[in-house]
C-alpha cells in the first residue's frame, strides 16, 4: 500500500545471491514515486546459503545502502555459511519503521523485535512483528517438518532452550501466527 511505501521496508532473509531474485526484491520495495529499492534495513535470520548471500547484492542496488543486520556466523559455521553483517543485532533489540516527513502518522509504525534463537545455527535470530503479533521464525520453526540441527554450528540443547524462549515471547505478545522461512504460515503458535 502507499502507507507502507512511506515508511519504507525491511527485507528479511533476501536469500541466495541470484541476480534475478535480488532484482525482484529490489522492485518489490517500492518508493512513493514508483521506483524500487525503498529499503531501510536488510535483516538476515542466519548465515545459511539460502538466507543471507543476497544481502550484499540487494544493498548494492539501493541508493540509500540500507544496513545489513544480523549475527555474524560463528567459528563453527561451514565455509558456505560465512556472513558478516554491517551491524550486529542485540537480543531483544527493536527495529522500527516510521513514516517520514511533517505529516508522519506514528500509528503506521512497525516494530521488529530481534530474539536470539541459537540451535539450527549458532547465529540464528527470530523476528517478532510487535504491532501485529506475528513471528518470523526463519528456520527455527518450519511448516511440515522439524528443522535440521547440524553440529557443531547447530546444537540441540540450544535449539530446545530457544523454543522455550519463543514460547514465552509468543505468550507475552499474543502471537497467533508464525511465518517460517520455508512453507506456509502456521496458526496456533503454542502448538507449533
Short mmCIF file of N, CA and C in Angstrom, two decimals:
data_model
loop_
_atom_site.label_atom_id
_atom_site.label_comp_id
_atom_site.label_asym_id
_atom_site.label_seq_id
_atom_site.Cartn_x
_atom_site.Cartn_y
_atom_site.Cartn_z
N UNK A 1 0.84 -1.19 0.00
CA UNK A 1 0.00 0.00 0.00
C UNK A 1 0.88 1.25 0.00
N UNK A 2 0.29 2.39 -0.28
CA UNK A 2 1.07 3.63 -0.30
C UNK A 2 1.55 3.98 1.10
N UNK A 3 0.80 3.61 2.16
CA UNK A 3 1.24 3.87 3.53
C UNK A 3 2.55 3.16 3.81
N UNK A 4 2.68 1.90 3.37
CA UNK A 4 3.91 1.16 3.58
C UNK A 4 5.06 1.78 2.81
N UNK A 5 4.78 2.27 1.62
CA UNK A 5 5.83 2.88 0.81
C UNK A 5 6.42 4.10 1.52
N UNK A 6 5.61 4.81 2.31
CA UNK A 6 6.09 5.99 3.02
C UNK A 6 6.94 5.62 4.23
N UNK A 7 6.76 4.43 4.79
CA UNK A 7 7.60 4.00 5.92
C UNK A 7 8.87 3.34 5.41
N UNK A 8 8.85 2.84 4.20
CA UNK A 8 9.95 2.04 3.70
C UNK A 8 9.74 0.60 4.09
N UNK A 9 10.69 -0.26 3.77
CA UNK A 9 10.55 -1.69 4.00
C UNK A 9 11.79 -2.25 4.65
N UNK A 10 11.61 -3.38 5.31
CA UNK A 10 12.72 -4.19 5.81
C UNK A 10 12.67 -5.50 5.03
N UNK A 11 13.78 -5.86 4.41
CA UNK A 11 13.87 -7.16 3.74
C UNK A 11 14.40 -8.16 4.76
N UNK A 12 13.68 -9.26 4.93
CA UNK A 12 14.11 -10.32 5.83
C UNK A 12 14.57 -11.50 4.97
N UNK A 13 15.78 -11.97 5.23
CA UNK A 13 16.34 -13.13 4.52
C UNK A 13 16.22 -12.97 3.00
N UNK A 14 17.07 -12.13 2.41
CA UNK A 14 16.99 -11.93 0.96
C UNK A 14 17.36 -13.16 0.13
N UNK A 15 17.85 -14.20 0.76
CA UNK A 15 18.07 -15.45 0.04
C UNK A 15 19.41 -15.53 -0.65
N UNK A 16 19.48 -16.37 -1.69
CA UNK A 16 20.75 -16.56 -2.40
C UNK A 16 21.11 -15.34 -3.25
N UNK A 17 22.36 -15.28 -3.65
CA UNK A 17 22.84 -14.17 -4.48
C UNK A 17 22.53 -14.44 -5.94
N UNK A 18 21.27 -14.64 -6.25
CA UNK A 18 20.79 -14.84 -7.61
C UNK A 18 20.33 -13.49 -8.14
N UNK A 19 20.94 -13.01 -9.23
CA UNK A 19 20.69 -11.66 -9.72
C UNK A 19 19.21 -11.40 -10.02
N UNK A 20 18.52 -12.34 -10.66
CA UNK A 20 17.09 -12.13 -10.97
C UNK A 20 16.26 -12.05 -9.70
N UNK A 21 16.54 -12.93 -8.75
CA UNK A 21 15.81 -12.94 -7.48
C UNK A 21 16.03 -11.62 -6.73
N UNK A 22 17.28 -11.19 -6.64
CA UNK A 22 17.61 -9.94 -5.92
C UNK A 22 16.95 -8.75 -6.60
N UNK A 23 16.93 -8.73 -7.92
CA UNK A 23 16.28 -7.64 -8.66
C UNK A 23 14.79 -7.59 -8.35
N UNK A 24 14.13 -8.74 -8.24
CA UNK A 24 12.70 -8.76 -7.91
C UNK A 24 12.45 -8.23 -6.49
N UNK A 25 13.34 -8.54 -5.55
CA UNK A 25 13.21 -8.00 -4.19
C UNK A 25 13.32 -6.48 -4.22
N UNK A 26 14.31 -5.98 -4.96
CA UNK A 26 14.51 -4.53 -5.08
C UNK A 26 13.27 -3.86 -5.66
N UNK A 27 12.68 -4.47 -6.70
CA UNK A 27 11.49 -3.90 -7.34
C UNK A 27 10.28 -3.93 -6.42
N UNK A 28 10.19 -4.93 -5.55
CA UNK A 28 9.04 -5.05 -4.65
C UNK A 28 9.02 -3.97 -3.57
N UNK A 29 10.18 -3.42 -3.25
CA UNK A 29 10.27 -2.37 -2.21
C UNK A 29 10.09 -1.01 -2.89
N UNK A 30 8.84 -0.67 -3.15
CA UNK A 30 8.51 0.48 -3.99
C UNK A 30 8.51 1.79 -3.20
N UNK A 31 9.19 2.79 -3.76
CA UNK A 31 9.16 4.17 -3.24
C UNK A 31 7.82 4.79 -3.62
N UNK A 32 7.41 5.87 -2.94
CA UNK A 32 6.18 6.56 -3.34
C UNK A 32 6.19 7.01 -4.81
N UNK A 33 7.38 7.26 -5.38
CA UNK A 33 7.45 7.68 -6.79
C UNK A 33 7.39 6.51 -7.77
N UNK A 34 7.28 5.27 -7.24
CA UNK A 34 7.15 4.11 -8.10
C UNK A 34 8.45 3.38 -8.39
N UNK A 35 9.58 3.96 -7.99
CA UNK A 35 10.85 3.28 -8.21
C UNK A 35 11.08 2.24 -7.10
N UNK A 36 12.04 1.37 -7.30
CA UNK A 36 12.32 0.31 -6.32
C UNK A 36 13.39 0.71 -5.32
N UNK A 37 13.71 -0.24 -4.47
CA UNK A 37 14.81 -0.07 -3.53
C UNK A 37 14.51 0.74 -2.29
N UNK A 38 13.24 0.86 -1.90
CA UNK A 38 12.85 1.64 -0.72
C UNK A 38 13.05 0.80 0.56
N UNK A 39 14.28 0.38 0.76
CA UNK A 39 14.61 -0.45 1.91
C UNK A 39 15.31 0.37 2.98
N UNK A 40 14.87 0.23 4.22
CA UNK A 40 15.53 0.90 5.34
C UNK A 40 16.54 -0.02 6.01
N UNK A 41 16.29 -1.36 5.93
CA UNK A 41 17.18 -2.33 6.53
C UNK A 41 17.04 -3.66 5.81
N UNK A 42 18.11 -4.46 5.88
CA UNK A 42 18.10 -5.84 5.40
C UNK A 42 18.49 -6.68 6.60
N UNK A 43 17.64 -7.63 6.99
CA UNK A 43 17.90 -8.45 8.18
C UNK A 43 18.01 -9.91 7.77
N UNK A 44 19.05 -10.56 8.23
CA UNK A 44 19.24 -11.99 7.96
C UNK A 44 19.05 -12.76 9.25
N UNK A 45 18.17 -13.78 9.22
CA UNK A 45 17.93 -14.57 10.42
C UNK A 45 19.11 -15.46 10.76
N UNK A 46 19.88 -15.85 9.74
CA UNK A 46 21.09 -16.64 9.97
C UNK A 46 21.90 -16.70 8.69
N UNK A 47 23.04 -17.35 8.76
CA UNK A 47 24.03 -17.26 7.69
C UNK A 47 23.95 -18.33 6.61
N UNK A 48 22.96 -19.19 6.62
CA UNK A 48 22.93 -20.27 5.63
C UNK A 48 22.75 -19.73 4.21
N UNK A 49 23.21 -20.54 3.25
CA UNK A 49 23.29 -20.12 1.85
C UNK A 49 21.95 -19.74 1.22
N UNK A 50 20.84 -20.22 1.77
CA UNK A 50 19.53 -19.87 1.22
C UNK A 50 18.90 -18.68 1.93
N UNK A 51 19.66 -18.01 2.82
CA UNK A 51 19.10 -16.88 3.58
C UNK A 51 19.88 -15.57 3.42
N UNK A 52 21.22 -15.61 3.51
CA UNK A 52 21.97 -14.36 3.61
C UNK A 52 22.80 -13.91 2.41
N UNK A 53 23.21 -14.76 1.47
CA UNK A 53 24.11 -14.27 0.41
C UNK A 53 23.53 -13.16 -0.48
N UNK A 54 22.21 -13.05 -0.58
CA UNK A 54 21.60 -11.99 -1.39
C UNK A 54 21.63 -10.62 -0.73
N UNK A 55 22.05 -10.54 0.53
CA UNK A 55 22.00 -9.27 1.26
C UNK A 55 22.91 -8.21 0.62
N UNK A 56 24.15 -8.54 0.36
CA UNK A 56 25.09 -7.55 -0.20
C UNK A 56 24.67 -7.10 -1.61
N UNK A 57 24.30 -8.02 -2.52
CA UNK A 57 23.84 -7.56 -3.84
C UNK A 57 22.58 -6.69 -3.77
N UNK A 58 21.66 -7.01 -2.84
CA UNK A 58 20.45 -6.19 -2.68
C UNK A 58 20.82 -4.82 -2.16
N UNK A 59 21.70 -4.77 -1.18
CA UNK A 59 22.15 -3.49 -0.64
C UNK A 59 22.78 -2.64 -1.74
N UNK A 60 23.58 -3.26 -2.62
CA UNK A 60 24.27 -2.52 -3.67
C UNK A 60 23.31 -1.91 -4.69
N UNK A 61 22.11 -2.49 -4.85
CA UNK A 61 21.12 -1.93 -5.78
C UNK A 61 20.43 -0.69 -5.22
N UNK A 62 20.43 -0.53 -3.91
CA UNK A 62 19.68 0.55 -3.25
C UNK A 62 20.53 1.81 -3.15
N UNK A 63 19.97 2.94 -3.56
CA UNK A 63 20.69 4.21 -3.49
C UNK A 63 21.06 4.58 -2.06
N UNK A 64 20.21 4.17 -1.10
CA UNK A 64 20.45 4.54 0.30
C UNK A 64 21.38 3.58 1.03
N UNK A 65 21.80 2.48 0.40
CA UNK A 65 22.66 1.45 1.02
C UNK A 65 22.17 1.10 2.43
N UNK A 66 20.98 0.47 2.55
CA UNK A 66 20.46 0.14 3.87
C UNK A 66 21.41 -0.81 4.60
N UNK A 67 21.51 -0.68 5.93
CA UNK A 67 22.41 -1.56 6.68
C UNK A 67 21.92 -3.00 6.66
N UNK A 68 22.87 -3.92 6.65
CA UNK A 68 22.58 -5.35 6.76
C UNK A 68 22.76 -5.73 8.22
N UNK A 69 21.71 -6.28 8.83
CA UNK A 69 21.71 -6.59 10.26
C UNK A 69 21.58 -8.09 10.47
N UNK A 70 22.08 -8.56 11.58
CA UNK A 70 22.00 -9.96 11.96
C UNK A 70 23.13 -10.29 12.90
N UNK A 71 23.41 -11.56 13.03
CA UNK A 71 24.54 -12.01 13.85
C UNK A 71 25.59 -12.62 12.93
N UNK A 72 26.86 -12.33 13.17
CA UNK A 72 27.89 -12.92 12.31
C UNK A 72 27.93 -14.43 12.49
N UNK A 73 28.35 -15.12 11.44
CA UNK A 73 28.47 -16.57 11.56
C UNK A 73 29.51 -16.88 12.63
N UNK A 74 29.26 -17.95 13.36
CA UNK A 74 30.15 -18.39 14.42
C UNK A 74 31.33 -19.15 13.82
N UNK A 75 32.39 -19.32 14.56
CA UNK A 75 33.53 -20.11 14.06
C UNK A 75 33.14 -21.54 13.70
N UNK A 76 32.02 -22.02 14.24
CA UNK A 76 31.56 -23.39 13.96
C UNK A 76 30.82 -23.50 12.63
N UNK A 77 30.52 -22.38 11.97
CA UNK A 77 29.75 -22.41 10.72
C UNK A 77 30.58 -23.01 9.59
N UNK A 78 29.89 -23.65 8.67
CA UNK A 78 30.56 -24.21 7.49
C UNK A 78 31.02 -23.06 6.58
N UNK A 79 31.98 -23.36 5.72
CA UNK A 79 32.57 -22.33 4.85
C UNK A 79 31.53 -21.63 3.98
N UNK A 80 30.50 -22.35 3.51
CA UNK A 80 29.49 -21.72 2.65
C UNK A 80 28.44 -20.96 3.46
N UNK A 81 28.63 -20.87 4.77
CA UNK A 81 27.71 -20.13 5.64
C UNK A 81 28.40 -18.93 6.29
N UNK A 82 29.32 -18.34 5.56
CA UNK A 82 30.02 -17.18 6.09
C UNK A 82 29.15 -15.93 5.93
N UNK A 83 28.98 -15.19 7.02
CA UNK A 83 28.13 -13.99 6.99
C UNK A 83 28.66 -13.00 8.01
N UNK A 84 28.84 -11.76 7.57
CA UNK A 84 29.23 -10.69 8.46
C UNK A 84 28.29 -9.52 8.22
N UNK A 85 27.42 -9.19 9.19
CA UNK A 85 26.50 -8.07 9.00
C UNK A 85 27.23 -6.74 9.13
N UNK A 86 26.58 -5.68 8.65
CA UNK A 86 27.11 -4.33 8.87
C UNK A 86 27.00 -3.96 10.35
N UNK A 87 25.94 -4.47 10.98
CA UNK A 87 25.73 -4.20 12.40
C UNK A 87 25.12 -5.43 13.05
N UNK A 88 25.61 -5.75 14.24
CA UNK A 88 25.14 -6.91 14.99
C UNK A 88 23.84 -6.56 15.71
N UNK A 89 22.83 -7.42 15.57
CA UNK A 89 21.57 -7.24 16.29
C UNK A 89 21.73 -7.70 17.73
N UNK A 90 21.28 -6.89 18.66
CA UNK A 90 21.30 -7.26 20.07
C UNK A 90 20.02 -8.04 20.39
N UNK A 91 20.11 -8.96 21.33
CA UNK A 91 18.92 -9.70 21.75
C UNK A 91 17.87 -8.72 22.28
N UNK A 92 16.65 -8.87 21.82
CA UNK A 92 15.50 -8.02 22.16
C UNK A 92 15.58 -6.60 21.58
N UNK A 93 16.55 -6.33 20.73
CA UNK A 93 16.63 -5.03 20.07
C UNK A 93 15.39 -4.83 19.20
N UNK A 94 14.91 -3.60 19.18
CA UNK A 94 13.73 -3.27 18.36
C UNK A 94 14.14 -2.43 17.17
N UNK A 95 13.68 -2.83 16.01
CA UNK A 95 13.90 -2.11 14.76
C UNK A 95 12.56 -1.51 14.36
N UNK A 96 12.49 -0.19 14.26
CA UNK A 96 11.21 0.46 14.00
C UNK A 96 11.23 1.19 12.67
N UNK A 97 10.18 0.96 11.89
CA UNK A 97 9.92 1.72 10.68
C UNK A 97 8.82 2.71 11.00
N UNK A 98 9.09 3.98 10.76
CA UNK A 98 8.09 5.02 10.98
C UNK A 98 8.00 5.89 9.74
N UNK A 99 6.81 6.42 9.47
CA UNK A 99 6.68 7.33 8.33
C UNK A 99 7.58 8.54 8.52
N UNK A 100 8.08 9.05 7.41
CA UNK A 100 8.94 10.24 7.46
C UNK A 100 8.17 11.46 7.01
N UNK A 101 8.64 12.61 7.43
CA UNK A 101 8.03 13.86 6.98
C UNK A 101 7.20 14.51 8.07
N UNK A 102 6.74 15.71 7.78
CA UNK A 102 6.00 16.51 8.76
C UNK A 102 4.66 15.90 9.11
N UNK A 103 4.03 15.21 8.17
CA UNK A 103 2.70 14.66 8.41
C UNK A 103 2.76 13.19 8.80
N UNK A 104 3.87 12.78 9.39
CA UNK A 104 4.06 11.38 9.75
C UNK A 104 3.01 10.95 10.77
N UNK A 105 2.39 9.80 10.50
CA UNK A 105 1.39 9.22 11.40
C UNK A 105 2.05 8.03 12.11
N UNK A 106 2.38 8.21 13.39
CA UNK A 106 3.09 7.16 14.12
C UNK A 106 2.26 5.89 14.26
N UNK A 107 0.96 5.96 14.01
CA UNK A 107 0.13 4.75 14.03
C UNK A 107 0.53 3.80 12.91
N UNK A 108 1.25 4.30 11.92
CA UNK A 108 1.69 3.47 10.80
C UNK A 108 3.06 2.83 11.07
N UNK A 109 3.61 3.02 12.26
CA UNK A 109 4.91 2.45 12.59
C UNK A 109 4.82 0.93 12.70
N UNK A 110 5.94 0.28 12.40
CA UNK A 110 6.06 -1.16 12.50
C UNK A 110 7.36 -1.47 13.24
N UNK A 111 7.30 -2.38 14.20
CA UNK A 111 8.47 -2.70 15.03
C UNK A 111 8.78 -4.18 14.98
N UNK A 112 10.01 -4.51 14.62
CA UNK A 112 10.51 -5.88 14.68
C UNK A 112 11.41 -6.00 15.90
N UNK A 113 11.14 -6.99 16.73
CA UNK A 113 12.00 -7.26 17.88
C UNK A 113 12.82 -8.51 17.59
N UNK A 114 14.14 -8.37 17.69
CA UNK A 114 15.05 -9.49 17.45
C UNK A 114 15.10 -10.39 18.68
N UNK A 115 14.99 -11.69 18.45
CA UNK A 115 15.09 -12.68 19.53
C UNK A 115 16.16 -13.69 19.14
N UNK A 116 17.26 -13.71 19.87
CA UNK A 116 18.33 -14.66 19.57
C UNK A 116 17.83 -16.07 19.84
N UNK A 117 17.96 -16.92 18.84
CA UNK A 117 17.46 -18.29 18.93
C UNK A 117 18.47 -19.28 18.35
N UNK A 118 19.61 -19.46 19.01
CA UNK A 118 20.57 -20.44 18.51
C UNK A 118 19.98 -21.84 18.56
N UNK A 119 20.51 -22.70 17.72
CA UNK A 119 20.05 -24.09 17.67
C UNK A 119 20.18 -24.63 16.27
N UNK A 120 19.38 -24.13 15.35
CA UNK A 120 19.52 -24.51 13.94
C UNK A 120 20.88 -24.03 13.44
N UNK A 121 21.24 -22.83 13.80
CA UNK A 121 22.56 -22.24 13.55
C UNK A 121 22.92 -21.43 14.78
N UNK A 122 24.20 -21.31 15.05
CA UNK A 122 24.64 -20.58 16.24
C UNK A 122 24.25 -19.10 16.18
N UNK A 123 24.10 -18.57 14.97
CA UNK A 123 23.79 -17.14 14.82
C UNK A 123 22.33 -16.90 14.40
N UNK A 124 21.43 -17.78 14.77
CA UNK A 124 20.02 -17.64 14.35
C UNK A 124 19.29 -16.60 15.19
N UNK A 125 18.43 -15.83 14.50
CA UNK A 125 17.58 -14.81 15.13
C UNK A 125 16.17 -14.95 14.57
N UNK A 126 15.17 -14.90 15.45
CA UNK A 126 13.78 -14.79 15.01
C UNK A 126 13.36 -13.34 15.18
N UNK A 127 12.31 -12.94 14.48
CA UNK A 127 11.86 -11.54 14.49
C UNK A 127 10.37 -11.48 14.80
N UNK A 128 10.03 -10.73 15.83
CA UNK A 128 8.65 -10.56 16.26
C UNK A 128 8.12 -9.23 15.75
N UNK A 129 7.07 -9.25 14.93
CA UNK A 129 6.41 -8.02 14.49
C UNK A 129 5.45 -7.63 15.60
N UNK A 130 5.87 -6.71 16.44
CA UNK A 130 5.21 -6.41 17.70
C UNK A 130 3.77 -5.96 17.52
N UNK A 131 3.53 -5.00 16.62
CA UNK A 131 2.18 -4.43 16.47
C UNK A 131 1.15 -5.45 16.01
N UNK A 132 1.59 -6.44 15.25
CA UNK A 132 0.66 -7.42 14.69
C UNK A 132 0.72 -8.79 15.35
N UNK A 133 1.65 -8.98 16.28
CA UNK A 133 1.75 -10.27 16.95
C UNK A 133 2.08 -11.40 15.99
N UNK A 134 3.05 -11.18 15.10
CA UNK A 134 3.47 -12.19 14.13
C UNK A 134 4.94 -12.53 14.39
N UNK A 135 5.29 -13.80 14.26
CA UNK A 135 6.66 -14.22 14.47
C UNK A 135 7.26 -14.72 13.17
N UNK A 136 8.33 -14.05 12.70
CA UNK A 136 9.11 -14.53 11.57
C UNK A 136 10.16 -15.47 12.15
N UNK A 137 10.00 -16.77 11.90
CA UNK A 137 10.79 -17.78 12.61
C UNK A 137 12.04 -18.24 11.86
N UNK A 138 12.32 -17.67 10.69
CA UNK A 138 13.48 -18.13 9.93
C UNK A 138 13.39 -19.64 9.74
N UNK A 139 14.44 -20.36 10.11
CA UNK A 139 14.43 -21.82 10.03
C UNK A 139 14.27 -22.47 11.40
N UNK A 140 14.00 -21.68 12.43
CA UNK A 140 13.88 -22.27 13.76
C UNK A 140 12.60 -23.10 13.90
N UNK A 141 11.52 -22.62 13.32
CA UNK A 141 10.27 -23.36 13.29
C UNK A 141 9.82 -23.40 11.84
N UNK A 142 9.59 -24.59 11.32
CA UNK A 142 9.20 -24.77 9.93
C UNK A 142 7.81 -25.39 9.84
N UNK A 143 7.21 -25.31 8.67
CA UNK A 143 5.90 -25.90 8.44
C UNK A 143 6.10 -27.28 7.81
N UNK A 144 5.58 -28.30 8.46
CA UNK A 144 5.58 -29.63 7.88
C UNK A 144 6.73 -30.52 8.29
N UNK A 145 7.76 -29.95 8.91
CA UNK A 145 8.88 -30.77 9.36
C UNK A 145 9.63 -30.05 10.46
N UNK A 146 10.50 -30.79 11.12
CA UNK A 146 11.37 -30.16 12.10
C UNK A 146 12.59 -29.62 11.37
N UNK A 147 13.26 -28.68 11.98
CA UNK A 147 14.44 -28.09 11.37
C UNK A 147 15.64 -29.03 11.54
N UNK A 148 16.63 -28.84 10.69
CA UNK A 148 17.87 -29.63 10.78
C UNK A 148 18.76 -29.02 11.85
N UNK A 149 19.28 -29.85 12.71
CA UNK A 149 20.27 -29.44 13.70
C UNK A 149 21.57 -30.13 13.30
N UNK A 150 22.50 -29.38 12.74
CA UNK A 150 23.73 -29.92 12.18
C UNK A 150 24.94 -29.44 13.00
N UNK A 151 25.39 -30.26 13.97
CA UNK A 151 26.55 -29.86 14.78
C UNK A 151 27.79 -29.69 13.90
N UNK A 152 28.74 -28.88 14.27
CA UNK A 152 28.83 -28.19 15.55
C UNK A 152 28.11 -26.84 15.58
N UNK A 153 27.74 -26.28 14.40
CA UNK A 153 27.07 -24.98 14.40
C UNK A 153 25.65 -25.09 14.95
N UNK A 154 24.98 -26.18 14.64
CA UNK A 154 23.68 -26.46 15.23
C UNK A 154 23.87 -27.18 16.56
N UNK A 155 22.95 -26.93 17.49
CA UNK A 155 23.09 -27.53 18.82
C UNK A 155 21.69 -27.80 19.38
N UNK A 156 21.39 -29.08 19.63
CA UNK A 156 20.05 -29.46 20.08
C UNK A 156 19.66 -28.83 21.41
N UNK A 157 20.57 -28.77 22.36
CA UNK A 157 20.26 -28.14 23.65
C UNK A 157 19.89 -26.68 23.49
N UNK A 158 20.67 -25.95 22.67
CA UNK A 158 20.37 -24.54 22.40
C UNK A 158 19.03 -24.41 21.68
N UNK A 159 18.77 -25.34 20.75
CA UNK A 159 17.52 -25.30 19.99
C UNK A 159 16.31 -25.43 20.92
N UNK A 160 16.35 -26.40 21.82
CA UNK A 160 15.23 -26.61 22.74
C UNK A 160 15.06 -25.42 23.68
N UNK A 161 16.17 -24.87 24.15
CA UNK A 161 16.09 -23.69 25.01
C UNK A 161 15.49 -22.50 24.25
N UNK A 162 15.86 -22.37 22.98
CA UNK A 162 15.32 -21.28 22.16
C UNK A 162 13.83 -21.46 21.91
N UNK A 163 13.36 -22.72 21.79
CA UNK A 163 11.91 -22.95 21.66
C UNK A 163 11.18 -22.43 22.89
N UNK A 164 11.74 -22.64 24.07
CA UNK A 164 11.14 -22.11 25.31
C UNK A 164 11.10 -20.59 25.27
N UNK A 165 12.18 -19.98 24.80
CA UNK A 165 12.24 -18.52 24.68
C UNK A 165 11.16 -18.01 23.74
N UNK A 166 10.99 -18.69 22.60
CA UNK A 166 9.96 -18.28 21.64
C UNK A 166 8.56 -18.47 22.19
N UNK A 167 8.33 -19.56 22.91
CA UNK A 167 7.01 -19.79 23.51
C UNK A 167 6.67 -18.65 24.46
N UNK A 168 7.62 -18.25 25.30
CA UNK A 168 7.38 -17.15 26.24
C UNK A 168 7.10 -15.84 25.48
N UNK A 169 7.85 -15.58 24.42
CA UNK A 169 7.62 -14.36 23.63
C UNK A 169 6.26 -14.39 22.95
N UNK A 170 5.86 -15.55 22.43
CA UNK A 170 4.55 -15.68 21.78
C UNK A 170 3.42 -15.46 22.78
N UNK A 171 3.58 -15.98 23.99
CA UNK A 171 2.56 -15.77 25.02
C UNK A 171 2.51 -14.31 25.45
N UNK A 172 3.67 -13.68 25.62
CA UNK A 172 3.73 -12.29 26.08
C UNK A 172 3.15 -11.32 25.05
N UNK A 173 3.24 -11.66 23.77
CA UNK A 173 2.79 -10.74 22.71
C UNK A 173 1.56 -11.27 21.97
N UNK A 174 0.91 -12.28 22.52
CA UNK A 174 -0.29 -12.86 21.94
C UNK A 174 -0.10 -13.19 20.45
N UNK A 175 1.02 -13.85 20.16
CA UNK A 175 1.31 -14.26 18.79
C UNK A 175 0.42 -15.44 18.42
N UNK A 176 -0.34 -15.29 17.35
CA UNK A 176 -1.22 -16.35 16.88
C UNK A 176 -0.68 -17.04 15.63
N UNK A 177 0.20 -16.35 14.90
CA UNK A 177 0.70 -16.89 13.64
C UNK A 177 2.22 -16.82 13.57
N UNK A 178 2.81 -17.89 13.05
CA UNK A 178 4.25 -17.96 12.82
C UNK A 178 4.48 -18.03 11.32
N UNK A 179 5.41 -17.20 10.85
CA UNK A 179 5.74 -17.14 9.43
C UNK A 179 7.15 -17.71 9.24
N UNK A 180 7.24 -19.01 8.89
CA UNK A 180 8.55 -19.62 8.70
C UNK A 180 9.18 -19.21 7.36
N UNK A 181 10.48 -19.38 7.26
CA UNK A 181 11.16 -19.06 6.01
C UNK A 181 10.81 -20.04 4.90
N UNK A 182 10.40 -21.24 5.27
CA UNK A 182 10.02 -22.27 4.31
C UNK A 182 8.64 -22.80 4.67
N UNK A 183 7.76 -22.91 3.72
CA UNK A 183 6.43 -23.44 3.98
C UNK A 183 5.41 -22.36 4.25
N UNK A 184 4.22 -22.80 4.62
CA UNK A 184 3.09 -21.90 4.83
C UNK A 184 3.06 -21.34 6.25
N UNK A 185 2.24 -20.31 6.44
CA UNK A 185 2.03 -19.71 7.76
C UNK A 185 1.43 -20.76 8.69
N UNK A 186 1.90 -20.74 9.93
CA UNK A 186 1.40 -21.66 10.95
C UNK A 186 0.51 -20.91 11.92
N UNK A 187 -0.69 -21.45 12.16
CA UNK A 187 -1.58 -20.90 13.18
C UNK A 187 -1.35 -21.63 14.49
N UNK A 188 -1.79 -21.03 15.58
CA UNK A 188 -1.63 -21.66 16.88
C UNK A 188 -0.18 -21.77 17.30
N UNK A 189 0.41 -20.64 17.63
CA UNK A 189 1.85 -20.60 17.88
C UNK A 189 2.29 -21.53 19.01
N UNK A 190 1.51 -21.66 20.06
CA UNK A 190 1.89 -22.53 21.18
C UNK A 190 1.99 -23.98 20.73
N UNK A 191 1.04 -24.42 19.93
CA UNK A 191 1.06 -25.80 19.44
C UNK A 191 2.23 -26.02 18.49
N UNK A 192 2.54 -25.03 17.67
CA UNK A 192 3.66 -25.16 16.73
C UNK A 192 4.95 -25.27 17.49
#
